[in-house]
Short mmCIF file of C-alpha atoms in Angstrom, two decimals:
data_model
loop_
_atom_site.label_atom_id
_atom_site.label_comp_id
_atom_site.label_asym_id
_atom_site.label_seq_id
_atom_site.Cartn_x
_atom_site.Cartn_y
_atom_site.Cartn_z
CA UNK A 495 -42.36 -15.98 -39.18
CA UNK A 496 -39.76 -13.39 -40.46
CA UNK A 497 -39.98 -13.91 -44.83
CA UNK A 498 -36.73 -13.27 -46.33
CA UNK A 499 -37.45 -11.18 -49.68
CA UNK A 500 -35.33 -10.94 -52.43
CA UNK A 501 -32.40 -8.73 -52.00
CA UNK A 502 -33.21 -5.81 -53.66
CA UNK A 503 -31.88 -4.96 -57.55
CA UNK A 504 -29.15 -2.62 -57.90
CA UNK A 505 -29.14 0.26 -59.77
CA UNK A 506 -27.21 0.28 -63.23
CA UNK A 507 -26.12 2.65 -65.61
CA UNK A 508 -27.78 2.37 -68.86
CA UNK A 509 -25.28 1.44 -71.98
CA UNK A 510 -25.02 4.56 -72.88
CA UNK A 511 -23.68 6.05 -70.25
CA UNK A 512 -21.60 3.08 -69.59
CA UNK A 513 -19.79 3.47 -73.21
CA UNK A 514 -19.39 7.32 -72.38
CA UNK A 515 -17.81 7.06 -69.64
CA UNK A 516 -15.46 4.17 -70.37
CA UNK A 517 -14.51 5.66 -73.65
CA UNK A 518 -13.48 8.98 -71.32
CA UNK A 519 -11.19 6.66 -69.10
CA UNK A 520 -10.02 4.82 -72.47
CA UNK A 521 -8.42 8.68 -73.62
CA UNK A 522 -6.50 8.28 -70.68
CA UNK A 523 -5.24 5.20 -71.16
CA UNK A 524 -3.95 5.71 -74.41
CA UNK A 525 -1.96 8.67 -73.07
CA UNK A 526 1.25 7.03 -72.69
CA UNK A 527 3.06 10.01 -71.64
CA UNK A 528 1.52 10.37 -68.63
CA UNK A 529 2.56 7.68 -66.39
CA UNK A 530 0.69 8.10 -63.12
CA UNK A 531 -2.80 8.98 -65.06
CA UNK A 532 -2.20 5.41 -66.97
CA UNK A 533 -1.46 3.16 -63.52
CA UNK A 534 -4.64 5.21 -62.20
CA UNK A 535 -7.21 4.57 -64.52
CA UNK A 536 -5.64 0.80 -64.95
CA UNK A 537 -6.18 0.26 -61.80
CA UNK A 538 -9.78 2.04 -62.05
CA UNK A 539 -11.12 -0.21 -64.48
CA UNK A 540 -9.74 -3.55 -63.03
CA UNK A 541 -11.59 -2.91 -60.06
CA UNK A 542 -14.27 -0.93 -60.82
CA UNK A 543 -17.45 -3.32 -60.35
CA UNK A 544 -19.65 -1.46 -62.37
CA UNK A 545 -17.46 -1.43 -65.25
CA UNK A 546 -16.13 -5.18 -65.05
CA UNK A 547 -18.29 -6.84 -67.24
CA UNK A 548 -18.02 -3.99 -69.58
CA UNK A 549 -14.64 -2.86 -69.59
CA UNK A 550 -12.97 -6.14 -70.99
CA UNK A 551 -14.39 -5.52 -74.54
CA UNK A 552 -14.85 -1.66 -74.06
CA UNK A 553 -10.55 -1.18 -74.19
CA UNK A 554 -10.71 -2.68 -77.36
CA UNK A 555 -12.52 0.29 -79.04
CA UNK A 556 -8.66 0.56 -80.75
CA UNK A 557 -6.87 -2.01 -82.63
CA UNK A 558 -3.09 -1.11 -83.80
CA UNK A 559 -1.90 -3.83 -86.47
CA UNK A 560 2.21 -3.68 -86.88
CA UNK A 561 3.86 -5.29 -89.45
CA UNK A 562 6.66 -7.88 -88.31
CA UNK A 563 9.66 -9.81 -89.99
CA UNK A 564 8.74 -12.89 -87.83
CA UNK A 565 7.86 -15.94 -89.00
CA UNK A 566 4.97 -15.97 -86.71
CA UNK A 567 3.47 -12.95 -87.96
CA UNK A 568 0.32 -14.98 -89.85
CA UNK A 569 -0.63 -17.21 -86.94
CA UNK A 570 -0.88 -14.51 -84.93
CA UNK A 571 -2.65 -12.12 -87.42
CA UNK A 572 -5.20 -15.16 -87.73
CA UNK A 573 -5.80 -15.37 -83.81
CA UNK A 574 -6.53 -11.70 -83.69
CA UNK A 575 -8.92 -12.41 -86.90
CA UNK A 576 -10.29 -15.10 -84.39
CA UNK A 577 -10.65 -12.27 -81.58
CA UNK A 578 -12.26 -9.80 -84.05
CA UNK A 579 -14.74 -11.96 -85.44
CA UNK A 580 -14.56 -15.93 -84.83
CA UNK A 581 -15.27 -17.83 -87.68
CA UNK A 582 -17.90 -19.70 -85.52
CA UNK A 583 -19.82 -16.80 -84.34
CA UNK A 584 -18.56 -13.88 -85.77
CA UNK A 585 -21.16 -11.69 -83.93
CA UNK A 586 -19.37 -12.81 -80.33
CA UNK A 587 -15.96 -10.93 -81.33
CA UNK A 588 -15.19 -7.61 -80.64
CA UNK A 589 -16.05 -6.22 -84.19
CA UNK A 590 -18.86 -4.34 -82.98
CA UNK A 591 -16.50 -2.46 -80.20
CA UNK A 592 -13.86 -1.33 -82.58
CA UNK A 593 -13.90 2.11 -83.62
CA UNK A 594 -10.34 2.67 -84.58
CA UNK A 595 -8.40 0.69 -86.51
CA UNK A 596 -4.54 1.58 -87.55
CA UNK A 597 -2.36 -0.08 -89.43
CA UNK A 598 1.29 0.83 -88.71
CA UNK A 599 4.28 -0.46 -90.83
CA UNK A 600 7.49 0.93 -89.34
CA UNK A 601 10.17 -0.57 -91.03
CA UNK A 602 10.41 -1.81 -94.91
CA UNK A 603 8.18 -3.83 -95.78
CA UNK A 604 8.79 -7.63 -96.45
CA UNK A 605 6.70 -10.95 -97.35
CA UNK A 606 4.28 -10.43 -94.26
CA UNK A 607 2.65 -7.44 -96.25
CA UNK A 608 3.19 -8.08 -99.60
CA UNK A 609 1.66 -11.46 -99.97
CA UNK A 610 -0.38 -12.44 -102.55
CA UNK A 611 -1.93 -15.26 -100.32
CA UNK A 612 -5.46 -14.23 -98.50
CA UNK A 613 -3.65 -14.04 -95.07
CA UNK A 614 -2.17 -11.20 -92.76
CA UNK A 615 -3.67 -7.54 -93.37
CA UNK A 616 -6.43 -9.11 -96.34
CA UNK A 617 -7.91 -11.45 -93.50
CA UNK A 618 -8.40 -8.82 -90.70
CA UNK A 619 -9.79 -6.24 -93.54
CA UNK A 620 -11.91 -8.93 -94.57
CA UNK A 621 -13.26 -9.12 -91.02
CA UNK A 622 -14.42 -5.37 -90.68
CA UNK A 623 -16.33 -6.05 -94.32
CA UNK A 624 -18.28 -8.37 -93.40
CA UNK A 625 -19.56 -8.32 -89.76
CA UNK A 626 -21.17 -5.20 -89.35
CA UNK A 627 -18.40 -2.90 -87.84
CA UNK A 628 -18.67 0.55 -86.88
CA UNK A 629 -15.72 1.98 -87.56
CA UNK A 630 -14.76 5.60 -87.26
CA UNK A 631 -11.39 5.87 -87.89
CA UNK A 632 -8.99 4.34 -90.11
CA UNK A 633 -5.24 4.94 -90.19
CA UNK A 634 -2.70 3.45 -92.57
CA UNK A 635 1.04 4.81 -91.88
CA UNK A 636 3.11 3.23 -93.71
CA UNK A 637 6.96 3.41 -94.66
CA UNK A 638 7.50 3.29 -98.06
CA UNK A 639 4.87 0.85 -99.30
CA UNK A 640 4.55 -0.15 -102.70
CA UNK A 641 0.77 0.12 -103.74
CA UNK A 642 1.23 -2.43 -106.55
CA UNK A 643 2.74 -5.15 -104.36
CA UNK A 644 -0.09 -5.24 -101.95
CA UNK A 645 -1.90 -7.24 -104.40
CA UNK A 646 -5.30 -6.81 -105.89
CA UNK A 647 -7.11 -8.29 -102.44
CA UNK A 648 -5.98 -6.33 -100.41
CA UNK A 649 -5.82 -3.04 -103.00
CA UNK A 650 -9.95 -3.44 -102.62
CA UNK A 651 -10.13 -3.85 -99.03
CA UNK A 652 -8.54 -0.43 -98.29
CA UNK A 653 -10.66 0.84 -100.80
CA UNK A 654 -13.99 -0.58 -99.23
CA UNK A 655 -12.43 0.29 -96.04
CA UNK A 656 -12.11 4.09 -96.62
CA UNK A 657 -15.60 4.28 -98.25
CA UNK A 658 -17.37 2.97 -95.07
CA UNK A 659 -20.25 5.57 -94.30
CA UNK A 660 -19.24 5.34 -90.69
CA UNK A 661 -16.22 6.46 -91.01
CA UNK A 662 -15.70 10.27 -89.64
CA UNK A 663 -11.56 10.06 -90.03
CA UNK A 664 -9.12 8.54 -92.57
CA UNK A 665 -5.37 8.68 -92.37
CA UNK A 666 -3.20 7.73 -94.81
CA UNK A 667 0.79 8.22 -95.18
CA UNK A 668 3.82 6.27 -96.53
CA UNK A 669 2.25 4.81 -99.55
CA UNK A 670 4.02 4.91 -103.19
CA UNK A 671 2.00 4.30 -106.29
CA UNK A 672 -1.36 4.96 -104.85
CA UNK A 673 -4.09 5.86 -107.34
CA UNK A 674 -5.32 9.54 -107.37
CA UNK A 675 -8.93 7.80 -107.64
CA UNK A 676 -8.80 6.52 -104.01
CA UNK A 677 -10.71 8.61 -102.40
CA UNK A 678 -13.61 8.52 -104.82
CA UNK A 679 -16.69 7.78 -102.56
CA UNK A 680 -15.38 8.56 -98.86
CA UNK A 681 -17.75 10.62 -97.10
CA UNK A 682 -15.35 11.22 -93.74
CA UNK A 683 -15.04 14.72 -92.02
CA UNK A 684 -11.86 14.55 -91.22
CA UNK A 685 -9.09 13.55 -93.83
CA UNK A 686 -4.95 13.58 -93.33
CA UNK A 687 -2.52 13.09 -96.29
CA UNK A 688 1.03 12.64 -95.96
CA UNK A 689 3.99 11.08 -97.39
CA UNK A 690 2.39 10.13 -100.75
CA UNK A 691 3.24 9.24 -104.33
CA UNK A 692 0.57 8.83 -106.98
CA UNK A 693 -0.24 6.91 -109.46
CA UNK A 694 -2.53 8.99 -112.31
CA UNK A 695 -4.20 5.16 -112.83
CA UNK A 696 -7.97 4.91 -112.30
CA UNK A 697 -8.49 1.99 -109.57
CA UNK A 698 -10.80 -0.40 -111.16
CA UNK A 699 -13.22 -0.06 -107.77
CA UNK A 700 -13.48 3.93 -108.51
CA UNK A 701 -14.41 3.65 -111.98
CA UNK A 702 -17.42 1.33 -111.02
CA UNK A 703 -18.66 4.37 -109.25
CA UNK A 704 -21.07 6.67 -110.63
CA UNK A 705 -19.16 10.45 -109.75
CA UNK A 706 -22.54 12.16 -110.21
CA UNK A 707 -24.62 10.03 -108.01
CA UNK A 708 -21.95 10.91 -105.09
CA UNK A 709 -22.10 13.74 -102.71
CA UNK A 710 -19.15 15.54 -102.95
CA UNK A 711 -16.77 16.12 -99.24
CA UNK A 712 -17.29 18.06 -96.79
CA UNK A 713 -13.96 17.97 -94.81
CA UNK A 714 -14.18 19.81 -91.19
CA UNK A 715 -10.71 18.97 -90.47
CA UNK A 716 -7.78 18.78 -93.66
CA UNK A 717 -3.82 17.57 -92.75
CA UNK A 718 -1.53 17.55 -95.91
CA UNK A 719 2.28 17.87 -96.85
CA UNK A 720 1.04 18.53 -100.42
CA UNK A 721 2.43 15.17 -101.59
CA UNK A 722 -1.02 14.33 -103.21
CA UNK A 723 -2.53 16.26 -105.44
CA UNK A 724 -5.29 18.58 -104.26
CA UNK A 725 -7.83 18.28 -107.39
CA UNK A 726 -8.13 14.88 -106.34
CA UNK A 727 -8.95 15.48 -102.75
CA UNK A 728 -12.54 14.55 -103.74
CA UNK A 729 -15.18 11.78 -103.39
CA UNK A 730 -16.79 12.51 -106.90
CA UNK A 731 -13.91 13.33 -109.04
CA UNK A 732 -11.38 16.11 -109.83
CA UNK A 733 -12.52 19.63 -108.86
CA UNK A 734 -11.36 22.89 -110.46
CA UNK A 735 -9.22 24.75 -107.58
CA UNK A 736 -11.10 27.91 -108.35
CA UNK A 737 -12.24 30.24 -105.51
CA UNK A 738 -15.50 29.98 -103.96
CA UNK A 739 -15.95 26.73 -106.22
CA UNK A 740 -19.39 25.27 -105.02
CA UNK A 741 -17.61 21.65 -105.73
CA UNK A 742 -14.35 21.85 -103.45
CA UNK A 743 -14.35 20.01 -100.56
CA UNK A 744 -12.93 22.68 -98.16
CA UNK A 745 -16.16 24.90 -98.37
CA UNK A 746 -16.75 23.96 -94.65
CA UNK A 747 -13.35 23.63 -93.68
CA UNK A 748 -12.81 24.75 -89.97
CA UNK A 749 -9.42 23.23 -89.08
CA UNK A 750 -6.51 23.00 -91.80
CA UNK A 751 -2.97 22.13 -90.99
CA UNK A 752 -0.29 22.19 -93.78
CA UNK A 753 3.22 21.35 -94.04
CA UNK A 754 5.25 23.29 -96.53
CA UNK A 755 8.46 21.79 -97.60
CA UNK A 756 9.27 23.94 -101.10
CA UNK A 757 8.09 26.92 -102.87
CA UNK A 758 5.95 24.66 -105.14
CA UNK A 759 4.02 23.13 -101.87
CA UNK A 760 3.46 26.73 -100.72
CA UNK A 761 1.41 27.41 -103.81
CA UNK A 762 -0.60 24.43 -103.87
CA UNK A 763 -1.26 25.47 -100.01
CA UNK A 764 -2.49 28.65 -101.33
CA UNK A 765 -4.96 26.96 -103.46
CA UNK A 766 -6.81 25.49 -100.19
CA UNK A 767 -6.61 28.61 -98.51
CA UNK A 768 -8.60 30.69 -101.14
CA UNK A 769 -11.83 28.45 -100.56
CA UNK A 770 -11.70 28.37 -96.80
CA UNK A 771 -11.81 32.27 -95.94
CA UNK A 772 -15.13 32.38 -94.38
CA UNK A 773 -15.06 28.89 -92.40
CA UNK A 774 -11.68 28.45 -91.45
CA UNK A 775 -11.27 28.72 -87.50
CA UNK A 776 -7.74 26.87 -86.19
CA UNK A 777 -4.80 26.69 -88.32
CA UNK A 778 -1.36 25.29 -88.12
CA UNK A 779 1.56 25.71 -90.22
CA UNK A 780 5.00 23.47 -90.51
CA UNK A 781 7.74 25.16 -92.37
CA UNK A 782 10.69 21.97 -93.15
CA UNK A 783 13.07 25.27 -94.71
CA UNK A 784 14.08 28.38 -93.00
CA UNK A 785 14.23 29.78 -96.97
CA UNK A 786 10.39 29.45 -97.89
CA UNK A 787 8.78 32.91 -98.44
CA UNK A 788 5.15 32.10 -97.26
CA UNK A 789 2.77 34.52 -98.08
CA UNK A 790 -0.17 33.98 -96.08
CA UNK A 791 -2.27 36.63 -95.00
CA UNK A 792 -4.09 35.69 -91.76
CA UNK A 793 -6.09 38.49 -91.77
CA UNK A 794 -8.20 37.63 -94.41
CA UNK A 795 -9.74 34.66 -92.60
CA UNK A 796 -12.09 36.64 -90.43
CA UNK A 797 -12.86 33.42 -88.10
CA UNK A 798 -9.49 32.61 -87.17
CA UNK A 799 -8.89 31.80 -83.42
CA UNK A 800 -6.04 29.75 -83.03
CA UNK A 801 -2.65 29.67 -85.04
CA UNK A 802 0.21 27.44 -84.74
CA UNK A 803 3.27 28.11 -86.61
CA UNK A 804 5.94 25.55 -86.50
CA UNK A 805 9.36 26.16 -88.23
CA UNK A 806 11.76 22.78 -88.66
CA UNK A 807 15.26 22.43 -89.27
CA UNK A 808 16.42 25.84 -88.39
CA UNK A 809 20.21 26.76 -87.70
CA UNK A 810 20.42 28.00 -84.10
CA UNK A 811 22.95 30.30 -84.67
CA UNK A 812 21.51 32.08 -87.12
CA UNK A 813 17.93 32.80 -86.39
CA UNK A 814 15.73 35.10 -88.63
CA UNK A 815 12.47 32.99 -89.39
CA UNK A 816 11.16 35.46 -92.56
CA UNK A 817 8.36 33.25 -93.33
CA UNK A 818 7.46 33.47 -89.90
CA UNK A 819 7.91 37.28 -89.93
CA UNK A 820 5.94 37.70 -92.76
CA UNK A 821 3.15 35.43 -91.24
CA UNK A 822 2.83 37.55 -88.44
CA UNK A 823 2.82 40.98 -90.10
CA UNK A 824 -0.54 40.52 -92.18
CA UNK A 825 -1.29 43.04 -94.60
CA UNK A 826 -5.34 43.62 -92.58
CA UNK A 827 -5.75 42.99 -89.04
CA UNK A 828 -6.58 39.65 -87.76
CA UNK A 829 -9.43 40.80 -85.80
CA UNK A 830 -10.74 36.98 -84.20
CA UNK A 831 -7.21 35.62 -83.64
CA UNK A 832 -7.10 34.66 -79.79
CA UNK A 833 -4.22 31.84 -79.50
CA UNK A 834 -0.88 31.58 -80.97
CA UNK A 835 1.58 28.99 -80.93
CA UNK A 836 5.48 29.30 -81.82
CA UNK A 837 7.43 26.38 -82.04
CA UNK A 838 10.92 26.25 -83.64
CA UNK A 839 13.06 23.13 -83.77
CA UNK A 840 16.61 22.06 -84.98
CA UNK A 841 19.01 19.69 -85.30
CA UNK A 842 21.76 21.55 -84.69
CA UNK A 843 23.07 21.79 -81.00
CA UNK A 844 23.01 25.08 -79.55
CA UNK A 845 26.39 26.13 -77.07
CA UNK A 846 26.43 29.19 -75.56
CA UNK A 847 29.88 29.60 -75.81
CA UNK A 848 30.12 29.23 -80.01
CA UNK A 849 26.20 30.87 -80.97
CA UNK A 850 24.78 34.08 -79.97
CA UNK A 851 22.90 34.03 -76.41
CA UNK A 852 19.24 33.39 -77.01
CA UNK A 853 17.81 36.23 -75.28
CA UNK A 854 20.31 38.62 -77.63
CA UNK A 855 18.82 37.28 -80.96
CA UNK A 856 17.15 40.64 -82.77
CA UNK A 857 13.81 38.36 -84.01
CA UNK A 858 12.38 38.33 -80.71
CA UNK A 859 11.82 41.75 -80.62
CA UNK A 860 10.49 42.04 -84.04
CA UNK A 861 7.87 39.31 -83.30
CA UNK A 862 6.73 41.07 -79.80
CA UNK A 863 6.01 44.66 -82.01
CA UNK A 864 4.06 42.50 -84.38
CA UNK A 865 2.05 40.83 -81.74
CA UNK A 866 1.50 43.90 -79.72
CA UNK A 867 0.07 46.13 -81.96
CA UNK A 868 -3.79 46.70 -82.96
CA UNK A 869 -3.42 44.01 -86.00
CA UNK A 870 -4.40 41.41 -82.95
CA UNK A 871 -6.63 42.74 -80.48
CA UNK A 872 -8.77 39.73 -79.40
CA UNK A 873 -5.00 37.70 -78.53
CA UNK A 874 -5.13 36.61 -75.41
CA UNK A 875 -2.32 33.73 -75.03
CA UNK A 876 1.08 33.37 -76.71
CA UNK A 877 3.21 30.37 -76.21
CA UNK A 878 6.58 30.18 -77.30
CA UNK A 879 8.51 26.84 -77.67
CA UNK A 880 12.10 26.21 -78.77
CA UNK A 881 12.91 22.61 -79.30
CA UNK A 882 16.68 21.44 -80.15
CA UNK A 883 19.72 19.79 -79.24
CA UNK A 884 21.29 21.65 -75.79
CA UNK A 885 25.69 21.31 -75.82
CA UNK A 886 26.61 22.84 -72.60
CA UNK A 887 30.19 22.87 -73.07
CA UNK A 888 30.24 21.71 -69.74
CA UNK A 889 31.08 18.07 -68.08
CA UNK A 890 28.31 18.69 -65.16
CA UNK A 891 25.32 16.54 -65.27
CA UNK A 892 23.21 19.72 -64.75
CA UNK A 893 24.79 22.21 -66.87
CA UNK A 894 22.13 21.62 -69.62
CA UNK A 895 19.51 22.27 -66.68
CA UNK A 896 20.98 25.28 -65.42
CA UNK A 897 21.23 26.84 -69.02
CA UNK A 898 17.51 26.12 -69.58
CA UNK A 899 16.79 27.85 -66.12
CA UNK A 900 18.69 30.60 -67.20
CA UNK A 901 17.56 31.31 -70.54
CA UNK A 902 14.11 31.61 -69.76
CA UNK A 903 13.56 34.40 -67.66
CA UNK A 904 16.27 35.94 -69.78
CA UNK A 905 14.07 35.31 -73.35
CA UNK A 906 11.07 36.77 -71.93
CA UNK A 907 13.06 39.85 -71.64
CA UNK A 908 13.10 39.79 -74.93
CA UNK A 909 9.65 40.04 -75.05
CA UNK A 910 9.06 43.27 -73.06
CA UNK A 911 5.39 43.95 -74.51
CA UNK A 912 4.03 40.82 -74.33
CA UNK A 913 6.01 39.79 -70.90
CA UNK A 914 4.08 42.36 -69.17
CA UNK A 915 0.76 42.55 -70.64
CA UNK A 916 -2.53 42.56 -68.65
CA UNK A 917 -4.19 40.81 -71.89
CA UNK A 918 -1.76 38.40 -72.96
CA UNK A 919 -1.13 35.23 -71.46
CA UNK A 920 2.65 34.89 -72.63
CA UNK A 921 4.75 31.54 -71.86
CA UNK A 922 8.26 30.62 -72.97
CA UNK A 923 9.35 27.24 -72.76
CA UNK A 924 13.34 25.58 -73.52
CA UNK A 925 13.40 21.74 -73.82
CA UNK A 926 16.39 19.40 -75.28
CA UNK A 927 18.93 17.77 -74.34
#
């Protein structure tokens, strides 16, 4: 008599490998610009038997809360709170799976945000603080949000969230009246501060901390538009902006993103640059005005490998870029630079009948000459991107497309040394509409 045995057990992936694979797939799902990838990955996660049991919760690695003027806002937030951490059994929710939490206020704040009741944003923050969350990234992106109107409960919980030891990334933007002590006690590695208006008042939650017992930040990435005072970018009280200051949070900085809106902001940026000469590997500089004179000598950074320069709000009919020219003409050679991205954006419309043709503008040969000198011996990739409105002066629907196709090869001719170099990969892109 044949005895039927038990069916063989299926091999299972270890949980850490399963989590890693789904994380990689999830990154593709977040890329809204790649629709083909989005559809393919969505089907993959739905039909894959191996990950079917795990994928539902793993897809909640990132949670985004948006403010809304609708009357049902509080009901929907309460429902989200039950999904994250059910009151009957908080640990049965998705709280332990969430790695990224983003608060997005994309409109003028209203009663749904400025409420004194323990609801809305307050109960979501409470869940992350009480039930063993493992947040790695926290984003608060607002639009003129008044810190004082948020109420004491939300203020205290926001400060507690950003001091969570597991956080490695913090992004704060669009807050008015935020206390300069808000960063006291944080331990993140990546910090982004934009569009902030500060209030030099010590927050109560920060006043109870012993600064002497808190180690200073050791940032690896810092993004700023200089609206938050640099001396308060600290986890243990204000620091002195001196070169090679051991109390500086920028001593180990590898990546720096600067948005320079004025000469005053430029001076503030130099304070950061003084302390990162020996460690900086990647830098992004955004210039919002064509009149800014940026005295940044990139030759002083012996480990700098990637540089992105972006000039915004240019008048396309008169391109000169004095700040860009000065940065690309350092006093000392930048021997480590390998990749350079140049991006120019404009709100002005470009018309070939009213403006100087792009390929005839005198600024391009100057840039070509700078980049082809021994100042950049390791340079192997240069990318030029022009992003502006296009007024073709024609009624044909493909006139703009024809213009782009004709301008790209002509513009390359303005960079003779880069275009025909055997050692530098040179690309030109023009986009507009």
